[in-house]
Amino acid sequence: MEYRRKTQLLFALAMLVNIVLGGWSLLFSQEPVTIEFWHVHAETFGGPAINELVERFNAQNPDIRVVEKFNPNMYLGLTQNLQAAIAAKNPPAITQLGNNWVEYGATNFPHVPIEEFLKNDSEGQAIVAKIPEGVLNIGRREGKLVAMIWSLSNPVLYYNVDMFKEAGLDPQNPPKTWKELREVARQIKEKTGNYGLYLQEPGDFWGQQALIESNGAELLKKDGGKWVTGLDSEEAIEAFELYADMALKDQTALHAPWDQGMNAFVGGKVGMAITTIARRNYVESNANFTVQAAPFPLFEGKPRRVPGGGNVLMITAQKKKEQEAAWRFIKYLLSPEAMTIWTKGTGYVPIRLDVAEDPNYLKPFLDANPMMRVALKQLNDVVPWVNFPGKNATQIEQILLDVRSAILTGQKAPREALKEAAAKINALLP
C-alpha cells in the first residue's frame, strides 16, 4: 500500500514537472513579433545610428524583432513605396514621414493615431510631456496626434576653413547674406579653382523653400479662399535667378545630387555647402579639413525663414500585436539613451529639452559643439515645411524637383520655368 502511494506521488510530481517545464519551453520558444521600420537614412545620413538603435532595442526586448529598411530618394521615394505596400496590403509597422508629408499621410494612409496608445499608457504620457507642445503639433491634424515627431532640423552653411584661408578669406567672418556669399564663392573659384557653393538637392524641395521664402516668397498660401503656390512670385524668381546665375554664369555653384554634392564638399572640392544640420556627424567625420558652420544666409533687409526639417513616426501596422510592438519601439526612440545616440550620430536637434539639458546625456555634447549651437539659435527663424493638401502631393513634389533641374541645367530660364511649374501646381491643389 505504501509503495503504491509513493508511486502515485512520484507520478504526479513528474507530471507537474513536465507541465511546468513544458510551459516554460513554450514561453521561450515563441517567435518574437517581427516589425518593419521604414526610413530614409543611408550610410552617409544617419544609417549607422539607425542600426545601433535597432540593435540595442532588439537586445533589450527579446519578444520583439525590429527590421529596419532603407528607402532611397528621401521622403518622396518612401511615400511612393508605402503607397504600393498599402495597395498590396503589406505596409510596414512604422513609417518615417518627412514633416512635409504629415498631412498627406494622415489623409491617405491607414494608420493608428499615436493618441490611441497614450490613453492608457502612463509611461508614454510622461515621455510626451517632455516634448514642447509646438513641436508635438507637427504631428497633429485637426487636434489629433496622428504621428509622433522624432527629428528636427534646419539648414546651415558649412564651410571649409582651410579653403577660406587659401582663397584669402577670413574664416571667422563667413558670408551673412546671399550677396556676400556670391562674392565669396567667386573668390574661392578664382583663387583655388574649386566650386564655391553646393545647395542640397535630395528628393525634396526643402533647401529651395528656404532660399525663396527667405527672400519673401511663400511656397504655399491662401488666395481668395483657395490654395495657390507662390513659386511664380517675383521674390521666388529673383532668388532662383541669383542661384541659377551662380551655377551657370559664374560656375561657382555645383549642381549635383545630394550625396554627390556632399561628397564633393567633404572631399575638398567645394568651399561651402548649405544642407541640414542632420548631416553634421557625416561632415565632421569625413571632412579632411577644418569645418565650421554659419547661419543660413539672409537676403538684405529680409528675415531668415528656414523650413523646419525632420520627420515623424506613423504606426501603419495592421495587426494589433504589431501595433503594440511598434509603439514600444517608438517609446524607446524617444528615450534619453536613444535620443543621445540619434543626435550625436546625425545632428538633428533634440526634441526633449530635459535630455538636451541633462549632464548625463546631451548637455556636454551640445555645449562643446559649435555647429549644433548654430542650428539651435536658428530655431526662432523656423517656418513650417510646406505640406501640400489633397491627394496630389506626390505629383506636386515631382514638379518641384523637375523645375529645379530644368533651371540648374539651363534648360529653361527661372522666370519661364517657375511660371509653368506654378500653373501645373495650382491646377493640382484643392
CSV table of C-alpha atoms in Angstrom, one decimal:
chain,number,residue,atom,x,y,z
A,1,MET,CA,0.0,0.0,0.0
A,2,GLU,CA,2.8,2.4,1.0
A,3,TYR,CA,4.7,1.5,-2.2
A,4,ARG,CA,1.6,2.2,-4.3
A,5,ARG,CA,1.1,5.6,-2.6
A,6,LYS,CA,4.7,6.6,-3.2
A,7,THR,CA,4.4,5.5,-6.9
A,8,GLN,CA,1.3,7.7,-7.4
A,9,LEU,CA,3.0,10.6,-5.7
A,10,LEU,CA,6.1,10.3,-7.9
A,11,PHE,CA,4.0,10.1,-11.0
A,12,ALA,CA,2.0,13.2,-10.0
A,13,LEU,CA,5.2,15.1,-9.3
A,14,ALA,CA,6.7,14.0,-12.7
A,15,MET,CA,3.5,15.2,-14.4
A,16,LEU,CA,3.8,18.6,-12.6
A,17,VAL,CA,7.4,19.0,-13.6
A,18,ASN,CA,6.6,18.2,-17.2
A,19,ILE,CA,3.7,20.7,-17.2
A,20,VAL,CA,6.0,23.4,-15.7
A,21,LEU,CA,8.9,22.7,-18.0
A,22,GLY,CA,6.6,22.5,-21.0
A,23,GLY,CA,5.1,25.8,-20.1
A,24,TRP,CA,8.5,27.5,-19.8
A,25,SER,CA,9.6,25.8,-23.0
A,26,LEU,CA,6.5,27.1,-24.8
A,27,LEU,CA,7.1,30.6,-23.4
A,28,PHE,CA,10.6,30.8,-24.5
A,29,SER,CA,10.1,29.0,-27.9
A,30,GLN,CA,7.6,31.6,-29.1
A,31,GLU,CA,8.8,33.6,-32.0
A,32,PRO,CA,9.2,37.3,-31.3
A,33,VAL,CA,6.9,39.8,-33.0
A,34,THR,CA,8.7,41.0,-36.1
A,35,ILE,CA,8.0,44.5,-37.3
A,36,GLU,CA,9.5,46.6,-40.2
A,37,PHE,CA,10.7,50.1,-39.7
A,38,TRP,CA,10.9,52.1,-42.9
A,39,HIS,CA,13.2,55.1,-43.0
A,40,VAL,CA,15.3,57.3,-45.4
A,41,HIS,CA,18.7,57.2,-43.7
A,42,ALA,CA,21.5,56.0,-45.9
A,43,GLU,CA,25.0,55.2,-44.6
A,44,THR,CA,26.0,58.9,-45.1
A,45,PHE,CA,22.9,60.2,-43.4
A,46,GLY,CA,22.4,58.6,-40.1
A,47,GLY,CA,22.3,55.0,-41.2
A,48,PRO,CA,24.9,53.8,-38.6
A,49,ALA,CA,22.8,55.4,-35.9
A,50,ILE,CA,19.7,53.7,-37.1
A,51,ASN,CA,21.5,50.3,-37.0
A,52,GLU,CA,22.7,50.9,-33.4
A,53,LEU,CA,19.3,51.9,-32.2
A,54,VAL,CA,17.6,48.9,-33.7
A,55,GLU,CA,20.3,46.5,-32.3
A,56,ARG,CA,20.0,48.0,-28.8
A,57,PHE,CA,16.3,47.8,-28.8
A,58,ASN,CA,16.2,44.2,-30.0
A,59,ALA,CA,18.7,43.2,-27.4
A,60,GLN,CA,16.7,44.8,-24.6
A,61,ASN,CA,13.3,43.4,-26.0
A,62,PRO,CA,13.7,39.8,-26.9
A,63,ASP,CA,10.0,39.4,-27.6
A,64,ILE,CA,10.2,42.0,-30.5
A,65,ARG,CA,12.4,42.0,-33.5
A,66,VAL,CA,12.6,45.3,-35.4
A,67,VAL,CA,13.8,45.1,-39.0
A,68,GLU,CA,15.0,48.4,-40.5
A,69,LYS,CA,14.5,49.1,-44.2
A,70,PHE,CA,16.2,52.0,-46.0
A,71,ASN,CA,14.1,53.7,-48.7
A,72,PRO,CA,16.0,55.7,-51.3
A,73,ASN,CA,15.0,59.1,-52.8
A,74,MET,CA,14.2,60.6,-49.4
A,75,TYR,CA,10.6,61.1,-48.2
A,76,LEU,CA,9.1,61.2,-51.7
A,77,GLY,CA,10.6,57.8,-52.5
A,78,LEU,CA,9.4,56.3,-49.2
A,79,THR,CA,5.9,57.7,-49.7
A,80,GLN,CA,5.6,56.2,-53.1
A,81,ASN,CA,6.9,52.8,-51.8
A,82,LEU,CA,4.4,53.0,-49.0
A,83,GLN,CA,1.5,53.6,-51.4
A,84,ALA,CA,2.5,50.4,-53.2
A,85,ALA,CA,2.8,48.4,-50.0
A,86,ILE,CA,-0.6,49.6,-48.8
A,87,ALA,CA,-2.2,48.6,-52.1
A,88,ALA,CA,-0.6,45.1,-51.6
A,89,LYS,CA,-1.9,45.0,-48.0
A,90,ASN,CA,1.6,44.7,-46.7
A,91,PRO,CA,2.6,48.0,-45.1
A,92,PRO,CA,5.5,48.3,-42.6
A,93,ALA,CA,4.7,48.6,-38.9
A,94,ILE,CA,6.4,52.0,-38.6
A,95,THR,CA,6.7,54.6,-41.3
A,96,GLN,CA,9.0,57.6,-41.1
A,97,LEU,CA,7.4,60.5,-42.9
A,98,GLY,CA,9.0,63.9,-43.6
A,99,ASN,CA,7.5,66.8,-41.7
A,100,ASN,CA,6.2,67.9,-45.1
A,101,TRP,CA,4.2,64.7,-45.6
A,102,VAL,CA,2.2,64.6,-42.3
A,103,GLU,CA,-0.9,66.0,-44.0
A,104,TYR,CA,-0.7,63.6,-46.9
A,105,GLY,CA,0.0,60.6,-44.6
A,106,ALA,CA,-2.9,61.4,-42.2
A,107,THR,CA,-5.4,61.7,-45.0
A,108,ASN,CA,-4.2,58.9,-47.4
A,109,PHE,CA,-2.6,56.2,-45.3
A,110,PRO,CA,-4.3,53.7,-42.9
A,111,HIS,CA,-2.7,54.3,-39.5
A,112,VAL,CA,-3.4,54.2,-35.8
A,113,PRO,CA,-3.1,57.7,-34.2
A,114,ILE,CA,-0.5,58.0,-31.5
A,115,GLU,CA,-3.0,59.3,-29.1
A,116,GLU,CA,-4.8,55.9,-29.1
A,117,PHE,CA,-1.7,54.4,-27.4
A,118,LEU,CA,-1.3,57.3,-25.0
A,119,LYS,CA,-4.8,56.9,-23.4
A,120,ASN,CA,-3.8,54.1,-21.0
A,121,ASP,CA,0.0,54.4,-21.0
A,122,SER,CA,1.4,56.5,-18.2
A,123,GLU,CA,4.9,55.8,-19.3
A,124,GLY,CA,4.1,57.1,-22.8
A,125,GLN,CA,2.3,60.1,-21.3
A,126,ALA,CA,5.4,61.0,-19.2
A,127,ILE,CA,7.6,60.9,-22.2
A,128,VAL,CA,5.4,63.0,-24.4
A,129,ALA,CA,5.1,65.6,-21.6
A,130,LYS,CA,8.8,66.3,-22.0
A,131,ILE,CA,8.3,67.4,-25.6
A,132,PRO,CA,7.3,71.1,-26.2
A,133,GLU,CA,3.7,71.5,-27.4
A,134,GLY,CA,4.7,73.4,-30.5
A,135,VAL,CA,7.0,70.5,-31.5
A,136,LEU,CA,4.3,67.9,-30.9
A,137,ASN,CA,1.9,69.9,-33.1
A,138,ILE,CA,3.9,69.0,-36.1
A,139,GLY,CA,2.3,65.5,-35.8
A,140,ARG,CA,-1.2,66.8,-35.1
A,141,ARG,CA,-4.0,67.1,-37.6
A,142,GLU,CA,-7.4,68.5,-36.6
A,143,GLY,CA,-6.4,68.4,-32.9
A,144,LYS,CA,-5.4,64.7,-33.1
A,145,LEU,CA,-1.9,63.4,-32.6
A,146,VAL,CA,-1.7,61.2,-35.6
A,147,ALA,CA,2.1,60.8,-35.7
A,148,MET,CA,5.0,61.2,-33.3
A,149,ILE,CA,7.6,63.9,-34.0
A,150,TRP,CA,11.1,62.3,-33.9
A,151,SER,CA,13.6,64.6,-35.6
A,152,LEU,CA,14.0,68.3,-36.1
A,153,SER,CA,16.5,70.1,-38.3
A,154,ASN,CA,17.2,73.4,-40.1
A,155,PRO,CA,19.7,74.3,-42.9
A,156,VAL,CA,23.1,75.7,-42.0
A,157,LEU,CA,26.1,76.9,-44.1
A,158,TYR,CA,29.0,74.5,-43.6
A,159,TYR,CA,32.4,75.9,-44.8
A,160,ASN,CA,35.9,74.8,-45.4
A,161,VAL,CA,38.2,76.8,-43.1
A,162,ASP,CA,41.3,75.7,-44.9
A,163,MET,CA,39.9,76.7,-48.3
A,164,PHE,CA,38.8,80.1,-47.0
A,165,LYS,CA,42.4,80.8,-45.9
A,166,GLU,CA,43.8,79.6,-49.2
A,167,ALA,CA,41.4,81.9,-51.0
A,168,GLY,CA,42.4,84.9,-48.8
A,169,LEU,CA,39.1,84.9,-46.9
A,170,ASP,CA,38.6,85.3,-43.2
A,171,PRO,CA,37.1,82.1,-41.8
A,172,GLN,CA,36.0,84.0,-38.7
A,173,ASN,CA,33.8,86.2,-40.9
A,174,PRO,CA,31.7,83.8,-43.1
A,175,PRO,CA,29.1,85.4,-45.5
A,176,LYS,CA,26.0,86.6,-43.8
A,177,THR,CA,23.9,87.5,-46.9
A,178,TRP,CA,23.4,85.9,-50.4
A,179,LYS,CA,25.2,88.9,-51.9
A,180,GLU,CA,28.3,88.3,-49.8
A,181,LEU,CA,28.0,84.6,-50.4
A,182,ARG,CA,28.1,85.0,-54.2
A,183,GLU,CA,31.3,87.2,-53.9
A,184,VAL,CA,32.9,84.6,-51.6
A,185,ALA,CA,32.1,81.8,-54.0
A,186,ARG,CA,33.7,83.8,-56.8
A,187,GLN,CA,36.8,84.4,-54.8
A,188,ILE,CA,37.1,80.7,-53.9
A,189,LYS,CA,36.7,79.8,-57.6
A,190,GLU,CA,39.3,82.3,-58.7
A,191,LYS,CA,41.9,81.5,-56.0
A,192,THR,CA,41.5,77.7,-55.7
A,193,GLY,CA,39.8,76.5,-58.8
A,194,ASN,CA,37.1,74.8,-56.7
A,195,TYR,CA,33.4,75.3,-56.6
A,196,GLY,CA,32.3,77.9,-54.1
A,197,LEU,CA,28.9,76.5,-53.1
A,198,TYR,CA,26.7,73.5,-53.0
A,199,LEU,CA,23.0,73.8,-52.1
A,200,GLN,CA,21.5,70.5,-51.2
A,201,GLU,CA,19.4,68.7,-53.9
A,202,PRO,CA,17.9,65.5,-52.4
A,203,GLY,CA,14.5,64.2,-53.5
A,204,ASP,CA,12.7,67.2,-51.9
A,205,PHE,CA,12.5,70.9,-52.2
A,206,TRP,CA,13.4,71.8,-48.6
A,207,GLY,CA,16.6,73.7,-49.4
A,208,GLN,CA,14.9,75.6,-52.2
A,209,GLN,CA,12.0,76.5,-49.9
A,210,ALA,CA,14.5,78.1,-47.6
A,211,LEU,CA,16.0,80.0,-50.5
A,212,ILE,CA,12.8,81.5,-51.9
A,213,GLU,CA,11.0,82.1,-48.6
A,214,SER,CA,14.0,83.9,-47.1
A,215,ASN,CA,13.5,86.3,-50.0
A,216,GLY,CA,9.9,86.9,-49.0
A,217,ALA,CA,8.1,84.3,-51.2
A,218,GLU,CA,5.5,81.8,-50.0
A,219,LEU,CA,5.7,78.3,-51.4
A,220,LEU,CA,2.0,77.7,-50.4
A,221,LYS,CA,-0.6,80.4,-49.5
A,222,LYS,CA,-4.3,81.1,-49.5
A,223,ASP,CA,-5.6,83.5,-52.2
A,224,GLY,CA,-9.3,84.2,-52.1
A,225,GLY,CA,-10.0,81.1,-50.1
A,226,LYS,CA,-8.1,78.8,-52.5
A,227,TRP,CA,-4.7,77.3,-52.0
A,228,VAL,CA,-2.1,78.5,-54.5
A,229,THR,CA,1.7,78.4,-54.8
A,230,GLY,CA,3.9,81.5,-54.7
A,231,LEU,CA,6.5,79.7,-56.8
A,232,ASP,CA,6.0,82.2,-59.6
A,233,SER,CA,6.2,85.3,-57.4
A,234,GLU,CA,8.8,88.0,-58.1
A,235,GLU,CA,10.6,87.1,-54.8
A,236,ALA,CA,10.9,83.4,-55.8
A,237,ILE,CA,12.0,84.2,-59.3
A,238,GLU,CA,14.6,86.7,-58.0
A,239,ALA,CA,16.0,84.1,-55.6
A,240,PHE,CA,16.2,81.4,-58.2
A,241,GLU,CA,17.8,83.8,-60.7
A,242,LEU,CA,20.6,84.5,-58.2
A,243,TYR,CA,21.3,80.8,-57.6
A,244,ALA,CA,21.0,79.9,-61.3
A,245,ASP,CA,23.5,82.7,-62.2
A,246,MET,CA,25.9,81.2,-59.7
A,247,ALA,CA,25.5,77.7,-61.2
A,248,LEU,CA,25.5,78.7,-64.9
A,249,LYS,CA,27.1,82.1,-65.4
A,250,ASP,CA,29.6,82.3,-62.5
A,251,GLN,CA,30.1,78.5,-62.5
A,252,THR,CA,30.7,78.7,-58.8
A,253,ALA,CA,27.7,76.6,-57.6
A,254,LEU,CA,27.7,72.9,-58.1
A,255,HIS,CA,24.5,71.3,-59.4
A,256,ALA,CA,24.6,67.6,-58.3
A,257,PRO,CA,22.5,65.0,-56.4
A,258,TRP,CA,22.7,65.3,-52.6
A,259,ASP,CA,25.2,62.5,-51.8
A,260,GLN,CA,27.4,63.5,-54.8
A,261,GLY,CA,27.4,67.2,-53.8
A,262,MET,CA,28.2,66.4,-50.1
A,263,ASN,CA,31.0,64.0,-51.1
A,264,ALA,CA,32.4,66.8,-53.2
A,265,PHE,CA,32.3,69.1,-50.2
A,266,VAL,CA,33.9,66.8,-47.6
A,267,GLY,CA,36.4,65.8,-50.3
A,268,GLY,CA,37.6,69.4,-50.5
A,269,LYS,CA,36.2,70.2,-54.0
A,270,VAL,CA,33.6,72.7,-52.8
A,271,GLY,CA,34.2,75.6,-50.3
A,272,MET,CA,30.7,75.9,-48.8
A,273,ALA,CA,27.7,73.6,-48.5
A,274,ILE,CA,24.1,74.5,-47.4
A,275,THR,CA,22.4,71.4,-46.1
A,276,THR,CA,20.7,70.1,-43.0
A,277,ILE,CA,22.3,70.2,-39.6
A,278,ALA,CA,21.3,66.5,-39.5
A,279,ARG,CA,24.4,65.8,-41.7
A,280,ARG,CA,26.7,67.3,-39.1
A,281,ASN,CA,28.2,64.0,-37.9
A,282,TYR,CA,28.8,62.9,-41.5
A,283,VAL,CA,30.5,66.2,-42.3
A,284,GLU,CA,32.6,66.2,-39.1
A,285,SER,CA,33.6,62.5,-39.6
A,286,ASN,CA,34.5,62.6,-43.2
A,287,ALA,CA,36.0,66.1,-44.0
A,288,ASN,CA,39.8,66.1,-44.3
A,289,PHE,CA,39.9,69.8,-43.3
A,290,THR,CA,38.7,72.1,-40.5
A,291,VAL,CA,35.0,72.7,-41.0
A,292,GLN,CA,32.7,75.3,-39.3
A,293,ALA,CA,29.1,76.2,-39.7
A,294,ALA,CA,27.3,79.5,-40.0
A,295,PRO,CA,23.6,80.5,-40.2
A,296,PHE,CA,21.6,80.3,-43.4
A,297,PRO,CA,22.4,83.4,-45.5
A,298,LEU,CA,20.0,86.3,-45.5
A,299,PHE,CA,18.6,88.4,-48.3
A,300,GLU,CA,19.4,92.0,-47.3
A,301,GLY,CA,16.6,93.7,-45.3
A,302,LYS,CA,14.6,90.5,-45.0
A,303,PRO,CA,14.1,88.0,-42.2
A,304,ARG,CA,15.6,84.5,-42.4
A,305,ARG,CA,12.8,81.9,-43.0
A,306,VAL,CA,14.1,78.3,-42.9
A,307,PRO,CA,11.7,75.4,-43.0
A,308,GLY,CA,11.7,73.0,-40.1
A,309,GLY,CA,13.0,69.8,-41.4
A,310,GLY,CA,12.9,66.4,-39.9
A,311,ASN,CA,10.4,63.7,-39.6
A,312,VAL,CA,7.6,62.0,-37.7
A,313,LEU,CA,6.9,58.3,-37.0
A,314,MET,CA,3.5,56.9,-38.0
A,315,ILE,CA,2.2,53.5,-37.0
A,316,THR,CA,0.9,51.8,-40.1
A,317,ALA,CA,0.8,48.2,-38.8
A,318,GLN,CA,-2.4,46.3,-39.5
A,319,LYS,CA,-2.2,43.7,-36.7
A,320,LYS,CA,-2.8,44.6,-33.1
A,321,LYS,CA,0.3,42.9,-31.7
A,322,GLU,CA,2.5,44.6,-34.4
A,323,GLN,CA,0.9,47.9,-33.5
A,324,GLU,CA,1.7,47.4,-29.8
A,325,ALA,CA,5.3,46.4,-30.7
A,326,ALA,CA,5.7,49.5,-32.9
A,327,TRP,CA,4.6,51.7,-30.0
A,328,ARG,CA,7.2,50.2,-27.7
A,329,PHE,CA,9.9,50.8,-30.3
A,330,ILE,CA,8.8,54.5,-30.7
A,331,LYS,CA,8.9,55.0,-26.9
A,332,TYR,CA,12.4,53.6,-27.0
A,333,LEU,CA,13.4,56.1,-29.8
A,334,LEU,CA,12.2,58.9,-27.5
A,335,SER,CA,14.2,57.7,-24.5
A,336,PRO,CA,17.2,59.6,-23.2
A,337,GLU,CA,19.6,56.8,-24.4
A,338,ALA,CA,18.2,56.7,-27.9
A,339,MET,CA,17.9,60.5,-28.3
A,340,THR,CA,21.5,60.9,-27.3
A,341,ILE,CA,22.6,58.3,-29.9
A,342,TRP,CA,20.4,59.8,-32.6
A,343,THR,CA,21.6,63.4,-32.0
A,344,LYS,CA,25.3,62.5,-31.8
A,345,GLY,CA,25.0,60.2,-34.8
A,346,THR,CA,23.3,62.7,-37.0
A,347,GLY,CA,23.0,66.4,-35.9
A,348,TYR,CA,19.2,66.5,-35.5
A,349,VAL,CA,18.1,69.0,-32.8
A,350,PRO,CA,16.9,67.0,-29.8
A,351,ILE,CA,13.1,67.4,-29.2
A,352,ARG,CA,13.3,66.6,-25.5
A,353,LEU,CA,14.7,69.6,-23.6
A,354,ASP,CA,15.3,67.6,-20.5
A,355,VAL,CA,17.7,65.3,-22.4
A,356,ALA,CA,19.3,68.3,-24.1
A,357,GLU,CA,20.0,69.9,-20.7
A,358,ASP,CA,21.0,66.7,-18.8
A,359,PRO,CA,24.7,66.5,-18.0
A,360,ASN,CA,24.4,62.7,-18.2
A,361,TYR,CA,23.2,62.8,-21.8
A,362,LEU,CA,23.4,65.6,-24.3
A,363,LYS,CA,24.4,68.8,-22.4
A,364,PRO,CA,28.2,68.3,-22.6
A,365,PHE,CA,28.0,67.4,-26.3
A,366,LEU,CA,25.8,70.4,-27.2
A,367,ASP,CA,27.8,72.8,-25.2
A,368,ALA,CA,31.0,71.7,-26.9
A,369,ASN,CA,29.7,71.6,-30.5
A,370,PRO,CA,29.5,75.0,-32.2
A,371,MET,CA,27.7,73.6,-35.2
A,372,MET,CA,24.8,72.4,-33.1
A,373,ARG,CA,24.7,75.8,-31.4
A,374,VAL,CA,24.1,77.4,-34.9
A,375,ALA,CA,21.1,75.2,-35.5
A,376,LEU,CA,19.7,75.8,-32.1
A,377,LYS,CA,19.9,79.6,-32.5
A,378,GLN,CA,18.1,79.3,-35.8
A,379,LEU,CA,15.0,77.7,-34.2
A,380,ASN,CA,13.5,81.2,-33.9
A,381,ASP,CA,13.7,81.5,-37.7
A,382,VAL,CA,12.0,78.2,-38.4
A,383,VAL,CA,8.7,78.2,-40.5
A,384,PRO,CA,6.7,75.1,-41.4
A,385,TRP,CA,7.9,72.8,-44.1
A,386,VAL,CA,5.1,73.0,-46.6
A,387,ASN,CA,2.5,70.2,-46.6
A,388,PHE,CA,0.7,70.3,-49.9
A,389,PRO,CA,-3.0,69.5,-49.2
A,390,GLY,CA,-5.1,67.0,-51.2
A,391,LYS,CA,-4.3,63.8,-53.0
A,392,ASN,CA,-1.8,65.2,-55.5
A,393,ALA,CA,1.2,65.9,-53.2
A,394,THR,CA,3.5,63.4,-54.8
A,395,GLN,CA,2.8,64.9,-58.2
A,396,ILE,CA,3.4,68.4,-56.9
A,397,GLU,CA,6.7,67.3,-55.3
A,398,GLN,CA,7.9,65.9,-58.6
A,399,ILE,CA,7.0,69.1,-60.4
A,400,LEU,CA,9.2,71.0,-57.9
A,401,LEU,CA,12.1,68.6,-58.4
A,402,ASP,CA,11.7,68.9,-62.2
A,403,VAL,CA,11.7,72.7,-62.2
A,404,ARG,CA,14.8,72.8,-60.0
A,405,SER,CA,16.6,70.5,-62.5
A,406,ALA,CA,15.4,72.5,-65.6
A,407,ILE,CA,16.7,75.7,-64.1
A,408,LEU,CA,20.0,74.5,-62.9
A,409,THR,CA,20.8,72.6,-66.1
A,410,GLY,CA,20.0,75.7,-68.2
A,411,GLN,CA,17.1,74.1,-70.0
A,412,LYS,CA,14.8,76.9,-69.0
A,413,ALA,CA,15.2,80.4,-67.6
A,414,PRO,CA,13.9,80.7,-64.0
A,415,ARG,CA,11.0,83.0,-64.8
A,416,GLU,CA,9.7,80.8,-67.6
A,417,ALA,CA,10.2,77.6,-65.6
A,418,LEU,CA,8.7,78.8,-62.4
A,419,LYS,CA,5.6,80.3,-64.1
A,420,GLU,CA,5.0,77.0,-65.9
A,421,ALA,CA,5.5,74.9,-62.7
A,422,ALA,CA,3.2,77.2,-60.7
A,423,ALA,CA,0.4,76.8,-63.2
A,424,LYS,CA,0.7,73.0,-63.0
A,425,ILE,CA,0.8,73.0,-59.2
A,426,ASN,CA,-2.2,75.3,-58.9
A,427,ALA,CA,-4.2,73.0,-61.1
A,428,LEU,CA,-3.5,70.1,-58.7
A,429,LEU,CA,-4.2,72.0,-55.5
A,430,PRO,CA,-7.7,71.5,-53.9
